[in-house]
Coordinates of C-alpha atoms in Angstrom, one line a residue:
X1 CA -1.5 25.0 17.5
X2 CA -0.3 24.7 14.1
X3 CA -1.7 26.6 11.2
X4 CA -5.1 25.4 10.2
X5 CA -3.5 24.8 6.6
X6 CA -1.2 21.6 8.2
X7 CA -3.5 20.6 11.1
X8 CA -5.7 17.8 9.9
X9 CA -9.3 17.8 11.2
X10 CA -10.3 14.8 13.0
X11 CA -12.9 13.8 14.5
X12 CA -13.2 11.3 17.6
X13 CA -14.8 8.3 14.8
X14 CA -11.8 8.9 12.6
X15 CA -9.2 8.9 15.4
X16 CA -10.0 5.6 16.6
X17 CA -10.1 4.6 12.9
X18 CA -6.4 5.2 12.6
X19 CA -5.7 3.8 15.9
X20 CA -7.6 0.4 15.2
X21 CA -6.0 0.0 11.4
X22 CA -2.5 0.4 13.5
X23 CA -3.6 -2.8 15.5
X24 CA -2.7 -6.2 15.3
X25 CA -4.7 -9.3 15.1
X26 CA -3.9 -12.1 17.6
X27 CA -1.7 -15.1 16.2
X28 CA -0.3 -16.4 19.6
X29 CA -1.5 -17.3 22.8
X30 CA -0.9 -14.6 25.7
X31 CA -0.9 -15.3 29.2
X32 CA -2.3 -11.7 29.9
X33 CA -5.2 -12.0 26.8
X34 CA -6.0 -15.3 28.4
X35 CA -6.1 -13.7 32.4
X36 CA -8.4 -10.7 31.3
X37 CA -10.8 -13.3 29.6
X38 CA -10.9 -15.2 33.4
X39 CA -8.9 -18.3 31.6
X40 CA -5.7 -18.4 34.5
X41 CA -3.8 -20.0 32.4
X42 CA -0.5 -20.5 34.1
X43 CA 1.1 -22.8 31.6
X44 CA 2.2 -19.9 29.4
X45 CA 4.7 -18.8 31.9
X46 CA 5.3 -21.9 33.8
X47 CA 8.0 -22.9 34.1
X48 CA 9.5 -19.7 33.4
X49 CA 11.0 -19.6 30.1
X50 CA 15.2 -20.3 30.2
X51 CA 18.0 -18.8 28.4
X52 CA 20.4 -20.6 26.7
X53 CA 23.4 -21.5 28.5
X54 CA 26.0 -19.8 25.8
X55 CA 23.5 -17.1 26.3
X56 CA 23.7 -17.3 29.9
X57 CA 27.8 -17.2 29.6
X58 CA 27.9 -14.5 26.8
X59 CA 25.4 -12.5 29.2
X60 CA 27.6 -13.0 32.4
X61 CA 30.9 -11.8 30.4
X62 CA 28.9 -8.6 29.4
X63 CA 27.3 -7.7 32.2
X64 CA 30.6 -8.2 34.4
X65 CA 32.6 -6.3 31.8
X66 CA 30.0 -3.8 32.1
X67 CA 29.0 -3.6 36.2
X68 CA 33.4 -2.7 36.2
X69 CA 33.1 -0.1 34.0
X70 CA 29.8 1.8 35.6
X71 CA 31.8 1.6 39.1
X72 CA 34.6 3.9 37.8
X73 CA 31.6 6.9 36.4
X74 CA 30.4 9.7 38.3
X75 CA 26.9 10.5 38.7
X76 CA 27.3 13.6 40.2
X77 CA 29.0 15.5 37.0
X78 CA 25.8 14.4 35.3
X79 CA 23.6 15.5 37.5
X80 CA 25.5 18.8 38.4
X81 CA 26.7 19.8 34.5
X82 CA 23.3 18.0 33.0
X83 CA 25.2 16.3 30.2
X84 CA 26.8 13.1 30.1
X85 CA 30.5 13.4 29.2
X86 CA 31.4 12.6 26.0
X87 CA 33.9 10.3 27.6
X88 CA 31.6 8.3 29.3
X89 CA 29.0 7.5 26.1
X90 CA 33.1 6.3 24.3
X91 CA 32.9 3.7 27.1
X92 CA 29.3 2.4 26.8
X93 CA 29.9 2.0 23.2
X94 CA 33.6 0.4 23.4
X95 CA 31.1 -2.1 25.6
X96 CA 28.9 -3.1 23.0
X97 CA 26.3 -1.5 24.7
X98 CA 25.1 0.6 21.6
X99 CA 24.6 -2.9 19.9
X100 CA 23.3 -5.2 23.0
X101 CA 20.4 -6.8 20.1
X102 CA 21.7 -6.1 17.3
X103 CA 22.5 -9.0 16.0
X104 CA 26.6 -10.1 15.6
X105 CA 26.2 -10.7 11.8
X106 CA 25.4 -7.0 12.0
X107 CA 28.6 -6.0 14.5
X108 CA 25.8 -6.2 17.8
X109 CA 26.7 -8.5 20.8
X110 CA 23.3 -10.6 19.5
X111 CA 22.5 -10.8 23.0
X112 CA 18.8 -10.5 24.2
X113 CA 15.9 -8.7 25.9
X114 CA 16.8 -10.1 29.3
X115 CA 20.5 -9.3 29.2
X116 CA 19.8 -6.0 28.3
X117 CA 17.3 -5.0 30.8
X118 CA 19.8 -6.4 33.1
X119 CA 22.3 -4.0 31.6
X120 CA 19.4 -0.8 31.5
X121 CA 19.3 -1.3 35.7
X122 CA 22.5 -1.3 35.9
X123 CA 23.8 1.5 34.1
X124 CA 20.5 3.2 35.4
X125 CA 21.8 2.7 38.5
X126 CA 24.8 5.4 38.0
X127 CA 22.3 7.6 37.0
X128 CA 18.7 7.3 34.8
X129 CA 19.7 9.6 31.8
X130 CA 22.2 7.1 31.2
X131 CA 19.7 4.1 31.3
X132 CA 17.6 6.9 29.1
X133 CA 20.4 7.1 26.5
X134 CA 20.7 3.7 25.4
X135 CA 16.9 2.7 25.6
X136 CA 16.2 5.4 23.3
X137 CA 18.7 4.3 21.0
X138 CA 17.9 0.4 21.0
X139 CA 14.2 0.4 22.6
X140 CA 12.7 2.6 20.1
X141 CA 15.3 3.7 18.1
X142 CA 16.4 3.2 14.5
X143 CA 17.7 -1.0 15.4
X144 CA 14.2 -2.0 16.7
X145 CA 12.3 -0.7 13.8
X146 CA 14.6 -2.4 11.3
X147 CA 15.0 -5.4 12.9
X148 CA 11.0 -5.8 13.1
X149 CA 10.6 -4.5 8.9
X150 CA 13.5 -3.1 7.6
X151 CA 15.0 -4.3 4.2
X152 CA 17.9 -6.4 4.4
X153 CA 20.2 -3.2 2.7
X154 CA 18.5 -0.8 5.2
X155 CA 19.8 -3.3 7.7
X156 CA 22.7 -3.6 5.9
X157 CA 23.4 -0.2 6.4
X158 CA 22.6 1.3 9.2
X159 CA 22.4 -1.5 12.3
X160 CA 26.2 -1.6 12.1
X161 CA 26.5 2.0 12.1
X162 CA 24.3 2.1 15.5
X163 CA 26.0 -0.9 17.5
X164 CA 29.2 1.0 16.5
X165 CA 27.7 3.9 18.7
X166 CA 25.8 6.3 16.4
X167 CA 22.9 7.4 18.3
X168 CA 19.7 7.4 17.2
X169 CA 15.8 8.7 18.2
X170 CA 12.3 8.0 17.4
X171 CA 10.3 11.2 16.4
X172 CA 6.6 10.6 16.7
X173 CA 5.5 13.4 18.9
X174 CA 4.4 17.2 17.9
X175 CA 3.4 20.5 20.1
X176 CA 0.2 19.5 19.7
X177 CA 0.1 15.6 18.9
X178 CA 0.6 13.3 21.6
X179 CA -1.2 10.2 22.0
X180 CA -3.7 10.8 19.4
X181 CA -1.3 10.2 15.7
X182 CA -4.3 10.6 13.4
X183 CA -3.8 14.5 13.7
X184 CA -0.1 13.6 12.9
X185 CA 0.7 17.1 10.8
X186 CA 4.3 16.5 9.6
X187 CA 4.3 15.5 5.9
X188 CA 6.0 13.6 3.4
X189 CA 5.3 14.7 0.0
X190 CA 6.8 12.7 -2.7
X191 CA 8.8 14.2 -5.4
X192 CA 7.5 14.7 -9.0
X193 CA 10.0 11.8 -9.9
X194 CA 8.9 9.3 -7.3
X195 CA 12.3 8.7 -6.2
X196 CA 12.4 10.6 -2.5
X197 CA 10.1 12.2 -0.6
X198 CA 10.3 15.7 1.0
X199 CA 9.3 15.9 4.8
X200 CA 8.5 19.5 6.6
X201 CA 7.3 19.5 10.1
X202 CA 8.3 20.2 13.8
X203 CA 8.5 17.3 16.3
X204 CA 8.3 17.7 20.0
X205 CA 10.6 16.1 23.0
X206 CA 12.7 14.1 20.6
X207 CA 15.0 12.3 22.9
X208 CA 18.0 11.7 21.9
X209 CA 17.1 14.2 19.2
X210 CA 19.8 16.5 19.8
X211 CA 22.9 14.5 19.8
X212 CA 21.3 11.7 17.1
X213 CA 23.0 10.9 14.1
X214 CA 19.8 8.8 12.5
X215 CA 16.3 9.1 13.5
X216 CA 13.2 7.4 12.6
X217 CA 10.6 9.9 12.0
X218 CA 6.5 9.2 11.2
X219 CA 5.4 11.5 8.9
X220 CA 2.1 11.4 6.3
X221 CA 1.9 11.3 3.3
X222 CA -0.6 12.4 1.3
X223 CA -2.8 9.6 -0.5
X224 CA -2.9 10.4 -4.1
X225 CA -4.8 7.8 -7.1
X226 CA -1.8 5.2 -7.3
X227 CA -0.8 5.1 -3.4
X228 CA -2.5 4.2 -0.3
X229 CA -0.8 7.2 1.9
X230 CA -1.1 7.5 5.3
X231 CA 1.7 8.0 8.6
X232 CA 4.9 6.4 7.5
X233 CA 8.3 5.3 9.3
X234 CA 11.3 6.6 7.5
X235 CA 14.8 6.3 8.9
X236 CA 16.7 9.7 8.4
X237 CA 20.4 10.9 8.4
X238 CA 20.1 13.6 11.1
X239 CA 22.8 16.0 9.5
X240 CA 20.1 16.2 6.3
X241 CA 19.9 19.6 5.2
X242 CA 16.6 21.2 6.3
X243 CA 17.2 19.5 9.7
X244 CA 17.2 21.9 12.7
X245 CA 17.3 21.2 16.4
X246 CA 15.6 24.3 17.7
X247 CA 15.9 23.4 21.0
X248 CA 17.1 21.2 23.9
X249 CA 14.3 21.4 26.6
X250 CA 15.0 21.0 30.5
X251 CA 12.8 18.7 32.3
X252 CA 12.3 18.6 36.3
X253 CA 14.6 14.9 36.4
X254 CA 16.4 13.6 33.7
X255 CA 18.9 16.1 34.1
X256 CA 21.8 14.9 31.5
X257 CA 18.8 13.7 28.7
X258 CA 19.0 15.2 25.4
X259 CA 15.5 16.0 24.1
X260 CA 14.8 18.7 22.0
X261 CA 12.5 20.3 18.9
X262 CA 13.6 19.4 15.4
X263 CA 12.3 20.8 12.8
X264 CA 11.7 19.4 9.4
X265 CA 11.7 22.0 6.2
X266 CA 11.5 20.4 2.5
X267 CA 13.6 17.6 4.2
X268 CA 14.4 14.9 0.9
X269 CA 14.6 11.9 2.5
X270 CA 15.5 9.0 -0.5
X271 CA 12.1 6.5 -0.9
X272 CA 14.6 3.4 0.0
X273 CA 14.3 4.7 3.1
X274 CA 10.6 3.9 4.2
X275 CA 10.9 1.7 6.9
X276 CA 7.8 -1.1 5.6
X277 CA 5.4 0.5 3.6
X278 CA 3.8 3.7 3.1
X279 CA 1.1 3.5 5.9
X280 CA 2.5 1.1 7.8
X281 CA 4.3 3.4 10.2
X282 CA 2.3 3.6 13.1
X283 CA 1.7 -0.4 13.0
X284 CA 5.6 -0.9 13.1
X285 CA 5.5 2.1 16.3
X286 CA 3.2 -0.3 17.9
X287 CA 5.1 -3.4 17.3
X288 CA 8.2 -1.2 18.2
X289 CA 6.7 -0.5 21.8
X290 CA 5.5 -4.5 22.2
X291 CA 8.9 -5.0 23.5
X292 CA 10.2 -1.5 23.7
X293 CA 8.3 -0.6 26.7
X294 CA 10.2 -3.3 28.4
X295 CA 12.7 -0.6 28.8
X296 CA 10.8 1.4 31.5
X297 CA 10.2 -1.4 33.9
X298 CA 13.6 -2.5 34.0
X299 CA 14.8 1.2 35.0
X300 CA 12.2 0.8 37.3
X301 CA 13.0 -2.9 39.0
X302 CA 16.8 -1.3 39.5
X303 CA 15.6 1.8 41.3
X304 CA 13.4 0.0 43.0
X305 CA 16.4 -2.3 44.0
X306 CA 18.7 0.6 44.8
X307 CA 16.0 1.9 47.4
X308 CA 15.3 -1.2 48.9
X309 CA 19.4 -1.3 49.9
X310 CA 19.4 2.9 50.9
X311 CA 16.2 2.0 52.9
X312 CA 17.4 -1.0 54.9
X313 CA 20.8 0.5 55.8
X314 CA 19.5 4.2 56.9
X315 CA 16.5 2.3 58.9
X316 CA 19.2 0.0 61.2
X317 CA 21.1 3.1 61.3
X318 CA 19.0 5.8 62.4
X319 CA 17.6 5.7 65.4
X320 CA 14.4 7.3 67.4
X321 CA 13.1 6.5 70.8
X322 CA 16.0 4.4 72.1
X323 CA 15.6 2.0 68.9
X324 CA 16.4 2.1 64.7
X325 CA 13.9 3.4 63.4
X326 CA 12.9 0.5 60.7
X327 CA 12.1 -1.4 63.7
X328 CA 8.8 1.1 64.7
X329 CA 5.6 -0.3 62.7
X330 CA 5.2 2.9 60.6
X331 CA 8.6 2.3 59.3
X332 CA 8.8 -1.5 58.8
X333 CA 5.2 -1.4 56.9
X334 CA 7.1 0.8 54.0
X335 CA 10.5 -1.3 54.2
X336 CA 8.2 -4.4 53.4
X337 CA 6.2 -2.9 50.8
X338 CA 9.3 -1.5 49.3
X339 CA 11.1 -4.9 49.4
X340 CA 8.3 -7.2 48.8
X341 CA 7.7 -4.8 45.4
X342 CA 11.3 -4.5 44.3
X343 CA 11.0 -8.3 44.0
X344 CA 7.8 -8.4 42.1
X345 CA 9.3 -5.9 40.1
X346 CA 12.4 -7.7 39.3
X347 CA 9.8 -10.4 38.6
X348 CA 7.9 -9.3 36.0
X349 CA 10.7 -7.8 34.1
X350 CA 12.3 -11.1 34.6
X351 CA 9.1 -12.7 33.0
X352 CA 8.2 -10.8 30.1
X353 CA 11.8 -10.4 29.1
X354 CA 12.1 -13.9 28.6
X355 CA 8.5 -14.6 26.5
X356 CA 10.2 -11.7 24.3
X357 CA 13.2 -13.8 23.9
X358 CA 11.5 -17.3 23.4
X359 CA 9.3 -15.6 20.8
X360 CA 6.4 -17.7 21.4
X361 CA 3.7 -15.4 22.7
X362 CA 2.5 -11.8 22.1
X363 CA 3.4 -10.2 24.5
X364 CA 1.6 -6.5 23.7
X365 CA -0.8 -6.8 26.9
X366 CA 2.3 -8.2 29.1
X367 CA 4.3 -5.4 27.9
X368 CA 1.8 -2.9 28.3
X369 CA 0.9 -4.1 31.8
X370 CA 4.6 -4.2 32.8
X371 CA 5.3 -0.3 31.9
X372 CA 1.5 0.5 33.8
X373 CA 2.4 -1.2 37.0
X374 CA 6.0 -1.2 36.9
X375 CA 5.8 2.7 36.4
X376 CA 3.2 3.4 38.8
X377 CA 5.0 0.6 41.7
X378 CA 8.6 2.7 41.5
X379 CA 6.8 5.8 41.8
X380 CA 5.1 4.9 45.7
X381 CA 9.0 3.6 46.4
X382 CA 10.5 6.3 45.8
X383 CA 7.9 8.6 48.0
X384 CA 8.4 6.2 50.6
X385 CA 12.2 6.0 50.4
X386 CA 12.1 10.1 50.6
X387 CA 9.9 9.7 53.8
X388 CA 11.6 6.8 55.6
X389 CA 14.8 9.5 54.8
X390 CA 12.4 12.0 56.2
X391 CA 14.1 15.9 55.6
X392 CA 17.3 14.0 54.0
X393 CA 15.4 12.5 51.4
X394 CA 14.1 15.9 50.9
X395 CA 17.7 17.5 50.6
X396 CA 20.1 17.0 47.4
X397 CA 22.9 14.7 47.5
X398 CA 24.8 17.8 46.8
X399 CA 24.2 19.3 50.2
X400 CA 24.1 16.1 52.4
X401 CA 27.6 15.9 50.6
X402 CA 28.8 19.4 51.8
X403 CA 28.1 19.4 55.4
X404 CA 29.7 15.6 55.2
X405 CA 26.5 13.1 55.4
X406 CA 26.5 10.3 52.9
X407 CA 25.4 11.8 49.2
X408 CA 22.4 9.7 48.8
X409 CA 20.1 10.9 46.0
X410 CA 16.8 10.3 47.3
X411 CA 15.2 13.3 45.9
X412 CA 16.5 12.8 42.5
X413 CA 15.4 9.4 42.7
X414 CA 11.6 11.0 42.8
X415 CA 12.3 13.7 40.1
X416 CA 13.6 11.3 37.8
X417 CA 11.1 8.3 38.4
X418 CA 8.5 10.6 37.4
X419 CA 8.6 10.5 33.9
X420 CA 7.9 7.2 33.7
X421 CA 4.4 7.3 34.4
X422 CA 3.8 9.8 31.0
X423 CA 6.3 8.6 28.5
X424 CA 6.4 5.3 26.6
X425 CA 2.5 5.9 26.9
X426 CA 1.0 7.5 29.9
X427 CA -1.2 5.8 32.7
X428 CA -4.0 7.2 31.6
X429 CA -3.5 6.0 28.0
X430 CA -1.9 2.5 28.9
X431 CA -5.5 1.9 30.7
X432 CA -7.0 2.4 27.4
X433 CA -4.7 0.7 25.5
X434 CA -4.8 -2.0 27.8
X435 CA -8.4 -2.1 27.8
X436 CA -8.7 -2.6 24.0
X437 CA -7.0 -5.5 23.9
X438 CA -8.2 -7.2 26.8
X439 CA -11.9 -7.1 25.6
X440 CA -10.6 -7.6 22.2
X441 CA -12.5 -11.3 22.0
X442 CA -15.9 -9.5 23.1
X443 CA -15.6 -7.2 20.3
X444 CA -14.8 -10.1 18.0
X445 CA -18.0 -11.5 19.2
X446 CA -20.3 -8.6 19.7
X447 CA -18.6 -5.5 18.2
X448 CA -21.6 -4.5 16.5
X449 CA -23.0 -4.4 19.5
X450 CA -20.9 -2.0 21.1
X451 CA -20.6 0.2 18.1
X452 CA -22.6 3.3 18.2
X453 CA -23.0 4.2 15.0
X454 CA -24.7 0.1 14.0
X455 CA -27.9 0.5 13.4
X456 CA -30.7 -2.0 14.6
X457 CA -30.4 -4.7 12.3
X458 CA -27.0 -4.8 12.9
X459 CA -27.5 -4.8 16.5
X460 CA -30.0 -7.3 16.4
X461 CA -27.3 -9.8 14.0
X462 CA -24.1 -8.9 16.2
X463 CA -26.3 -10.2 19.0
X464 CA -27.4 -13.4 17.5
X465 CA -23.7 -14.4 16.2
X466 CA -22.8 -13.0 19.4
X467 CA -25.0 -15.6 21.6
X468 CA -22.8 -18.7 20.9
X469 CA -19.7 -17.0 22.2
X470 CA -21.4 -16.3 25.5
X471 CA -23.3 -19.6 26.1
X472 CA -19.7 -21.3 25.7
X473 CA -17.7 -18.6 27.6
X474 CA -19.8 -17.6 30.5
X475 CA -20.6 -21.2 32.3
X476 CA -17.2 -21.6 32.3
X477 CA -17.0 -18.3 34.5
X478 CA -18.3 -20.2 37.4
X479 CA -15.8 -22.6 38.4
X480 CA -11.9 -23.4 38.0
X481 CA -9.2 -24.5 39.3
X482 CA -8.9 -21.7 42.2
X483 CA -11.7 -23.9 43.7
X484 CA -9.6 -26.7 44.3
X485 CA -7.8 -26.8 47.6
X486 CA -5.2 -29.1 45.7
X487 CA -4.2 -26.8 42.9
X488 CA -0.7 -25.8 42.3
X489 CA 1.3 -28.4 44.9
X490 CA 4.0 -27.8 43.0
X491 CA 4.0 -24.0 44.2
X492 CA 3.8 -25.0 48.3
X493 CA 2.8 -22.3 50.3
X494 CA 2.5 -20.0 47.2
X495 CA -0.9 -21.9 46.3
X496 CA -3.3 -20.2 47.7
X497 CA -1.7 -16.7 46.4
X498 CA -2.3 -18.7 42.9
X499 CA -5.9 -20.0 43.4
X500 CA -6.8 -16.3 44.6
X501 CA -5.5 -15.3 41.5
X502 CA -7.1 -17.6 39.4
X503 CA -10.9 -17.1 40.9
X504 CA -9.6 -13.2 40.5
X505 CA -9.2 -13.6 37.4
X506 CA -12.8 -15.4 36.2
X507 CA -14.8 -12.4 38.7
X508 CA -12.5 -10.0 36.6
X509 CA -14.0 -11.6 33.4
X510 CA -17.4 -11.9 35.2
X511 CA -17.2 -7.7 36.4
X512 CA -16.4 -7.3 32.6
X513 CA -19.1 -9.0 31.4
X514 CA -21.4 -6.7 33.1
X515 CA -20.0 -3.4 32.7
X516 CA -20.3 -4.5 28.6
X517 CA -23.8 -5.3 28.8
X518 CA -24.9 -2.2 31.6
X519 CA -23.0 -0.1 29.3
X520 CA -22.7 -1.3 25.4
X521 CA -21.7 1.4 23.7
X522 CA -20.4 4.2 26.1
X523 CA -18.2 1.6 27.8
X524 CA -15.5 3.4 26.2
X525 CA -16.0 6.8 28.0
X526 CA -16.2 4.9 31.3
X527 CA -12.3 5.3 31.9
X528 CA -12.6 5.0 35.4
X529 CA -14.7 1.2 35.5
X530 CA -11.9 0.4 32.9
X531 CA -8.9 1.7 34.5
X532 CA -9.7 -0.4 37.4
X533 CA -10.5 -3.6 35.2
X534 CA -6.9 -3.0 33.7
X535 CA -5.1 -2.4 37.2
X536 CA -6.8 -6.0 38.8
X537 CA -5.1 -7.4 35.8
X538 CA -1.8 -5.8 36.2
X539 CA -2.4 -7.0 40.0
X540 CA -2.8 -10.4 38.8
X541 CA -0.2 -10.6 36.5
X542 CA 2.4 -9.4 38.9
X543 CA 1.7 -11.5 41.5
X544 CA 1.9 -14.9 39.1
X545 CA 5.2 -13.9 38.2
X546 CA 6.0 -12.9 41.6
X547 CA 4.9 -16.9 42.0
X548 CA 6.6 -18.3 39.2
X549 CA 10.2 -16.3 39.6
X550 CA 10.4 -17.6 43.6
X551 CA 9.6 -21.5 42.4
X552 CA 11.9 -20.9 39.7
X553 CA 14.6 -19.6 42.3
X554 CA 14.0 -22.6 44.5
X555 CA 14.1 -25.0 41.8
X556 CA 18.1 -23.9 41.7
X557 CA 19.1 -22.8 45.5
X558 CA 16.8 -24.1 47.8
X559 CA 18.0 -21.8 50.6
X560 CA 18.0 -18.5 48.5
X561 CA 14.8 -20.2 47.5
X562 CA 13.2 -20.1 50.3
X563 CA 13.6 -16.1 51.3
X564 CA 11.9 -16.0 47.4
X565 CA 8.9 -17.4 48.4
X566 CA 8.7 -14.9 51.8
X567 CA 9.1 -12.1 49.5
X568 CA 6.6 -13.5 47.1
X569 CA 3.9 -14.5 49.9
X570 CA 4.4 -10.7 51.4
X571 CA 3.5 -9.4 47.7
X572 CA 0.4 -11.6 47.2
X573 CA -0.5 -10.2 50.4
X574 CA -0.3 -7.1 49.8
X575 CA -1.2 -7.4 46.6
X576 CA -4.6 -9.1 47.0
X577 CA -5.5 -6.5 49.5
X578 CA -5.4 -3.5 46.7
X579 CA -7.2 -6.1 44.0
X580 CA -10.1 -6.1 46.7
X581 CA -10.1 -2.2 47.0
X582 CA -10.0 -2.3 43.3
X583 CA -12.9 -4.9 42.5
X584 CA -15.3 -2.8 45.6
X585 CA -14.2 0.3 43.6
X586 CA -15.8 -0.6 40.1
X587 CA -19.3 -0.3 41.2
X588 CA -18.8 1.6 44.1
X589 CA -17.1 4.8 43.0
X590 CA -17.4 8.7 42.6
X591 CA -17.0 8.9 39.1
X592 CA -20.1 10.3 38.2
X593 CA -20.0 13.2 40.5
X594 CA -16.4 13.7 39.5
X595 CA -17.1 13.8 36.1
X596 CA -20.3 16.5 36.8
X597 CA -17.5 18.3 38.5
X598 CA -15.1 18.4 36.6
X599 CA -17.7 19.6 33.9
X600 CA -18.3 22.7 36.2
X601 CA -14.9 23.3 36.5
X602 CA -14.5 23.5 32.6
X603 CA -17.4 25.3 32.2
X604 CA -16.3 27.9 34.9
X605 CA -18.1 27.9 37.9
X606 CA -16.1 27.5 40.3
X607 CA -13.2 30.7 39.3
X608 CA -14.4 32.3 42.4
X609 CA -12.3 29.3 44.0
X610 CA -9.0 30.1 42.3
X611 CA -9.3 34.2 43.3
X612 CA -6.6 35.0 46.1
X613 CA -3.0 33.5 44.5
X614 CA -1.1 34.9 41.5
X615 CA -0.5 32.9 38.7
X616 CA 3.6 33.7 37.6
X617 CA 2.9 32.0 34.4
X618 CA 0.1 34.0 33.2
X619 CA 1.5 36.1 29.8
X620 CA 4.3 34.3 29.3
X621 CA 3.3 32.6 25.9
X622 CA 0.3 30.3 24.8
X623 CA -0.5 26.6 26.1
X624 CA 0.7 25.2 22.7
X625 CA 3.2 26.5 20.1
X626 CA 2.4 27.2 17.5
X627 CA 4.2 26.8 14.1
X628 CA 4.6 27.4 10.8
X629 CA 6.5 25.3 8.1
X630 CA 9.1 26.7 6.6
X631 CA 13.0 27.1 7.2
X632 CA 14.1 27.6 10.9
X633 CA 14.9 31.1 12.6
X634 CA 16.6 29.9 15.4
X635 CA 19.8 28.2 15.6
X636 CA 20.9 24.7 15.5
X637 CA 21.5 23.1 19.0
X638 CA 22.6 19.7 17.7
X639 CA 25.9 18.4 18.7
X640 CA 27.9 14.9 18.8
X641 CA 29.4 13.1 21.7
X642 CA 33.1 13.2 21.6
X643 CA 35.5 11.7 23.7

């Protein structure tokens, strides 16, 4: 751990307060927020927002050129050498890939989120690391925060450089700080003359950090009599004296990722490099992630489309017991799952991307749901693909090629996709984040009822104030369009799925209310319950996206639309079964006994069960590396792409 002089001491209440202060208020409509309140506002996403013809034409031209270039790249070089060749990066720079969403006035392509996500799907199908390089640079690196909160001077200075290929990185995580930014230890101390700040600290898992020229750094400014202080965002030149990249980290997958450990020792950053204002760093970070998270589902959708192609071809080629394995029901079920879910994944990406481009909606829940659901489903798809391929799924592409077979990197897909359930907010953190936003209206109406620190008088006052809200809200959960057998006629054979989704949305809102009434302030600790509430909403969102996209495709091309409707129908049938299981598990589960058992395990009551094996990691180092401020004692491994 960091030395006690540097690591802030933060209580659970303080940590929640910091996270709460970084949240944004609701001033625009949100389909997902309404869904969790039991209001199935399909009008907010249907018809699917359309891109302008000029935008579509420019995007199509760019993507065609990008596809042509990607066909020349050899992914085995990246996998074998663990690095992206500089010539590959230069080719992407020349095509404008580092400035896809940067306005043309700053030298970028000026395209929207939809085109950007299609580009990520395309480059990611060559090698996952290429998509990570571009998304870490443009989704959460320097361009997005500056577009949201940068000054005109900052944009003029840095956006053209980013568009020309100056790689950027986002530095938040620390050795002992992940999703709890209240404990951030990196400091930014104002200089005596007030003209600059001095950064001190260590950042961990800095994706692109090894090769970056520009950094977005989150650091804590100390509060003072004349300053608010707090977590603040800075744009920093990576070659500033005092910055050392001490390590290039290695991982299970993403073999070419340039992820490192970066140390700051009295790094001077000019005052004009503050993004936004002091203390706004977390708010800027969260706003950046509202669209930045969409890069994950884009990569997941691309992976699912590739997996579908491999599953189709292999299952028709491989014969067992006289028939292609795809004709056996055990495998057919897997193929159906992959196909239906791939369609839904792409539908979710398309819908959220277009909502982001349209700019009329608050998509923080939609983006978070897309990231959460896509990362979980893509992992299942990859696992099923490996199973369909059997021993060849477990064998590396290099080994397959060496013995003369098609080099299908199924096991690599499994390794590469696994990180998506962790970074940009782990599944567990996403459950809590989405749950907080989903119950926002309840907390606004009756917040002190769920406040463990509120006194009896405050709770009585909150109860009186909440009565009006619930008197209006609860009766509306009893009936809706889902009970009308003629509702949603424009969706044809998909209409029953939407009627069921509407009924499920109201059922979900009632269940959330019952949970709040039952546990009140303790609800935040019922993470199993909240996770299932969130997962039900995610499935309903995916069902809606699939139906909306199928209807959109059919409106453009009736023949292709019929196949899209078939995919959407299959997906909704599969998803509805998952929803029913989740509803049942809200009230019938092992959460209580699981908590008791986990507590006993942590208390050491079952160490006897661990006997009889060896632990090769024992004695190799502490669980969390210690660090102290000061100059680096390790060589700087930072480098720049050549070529």
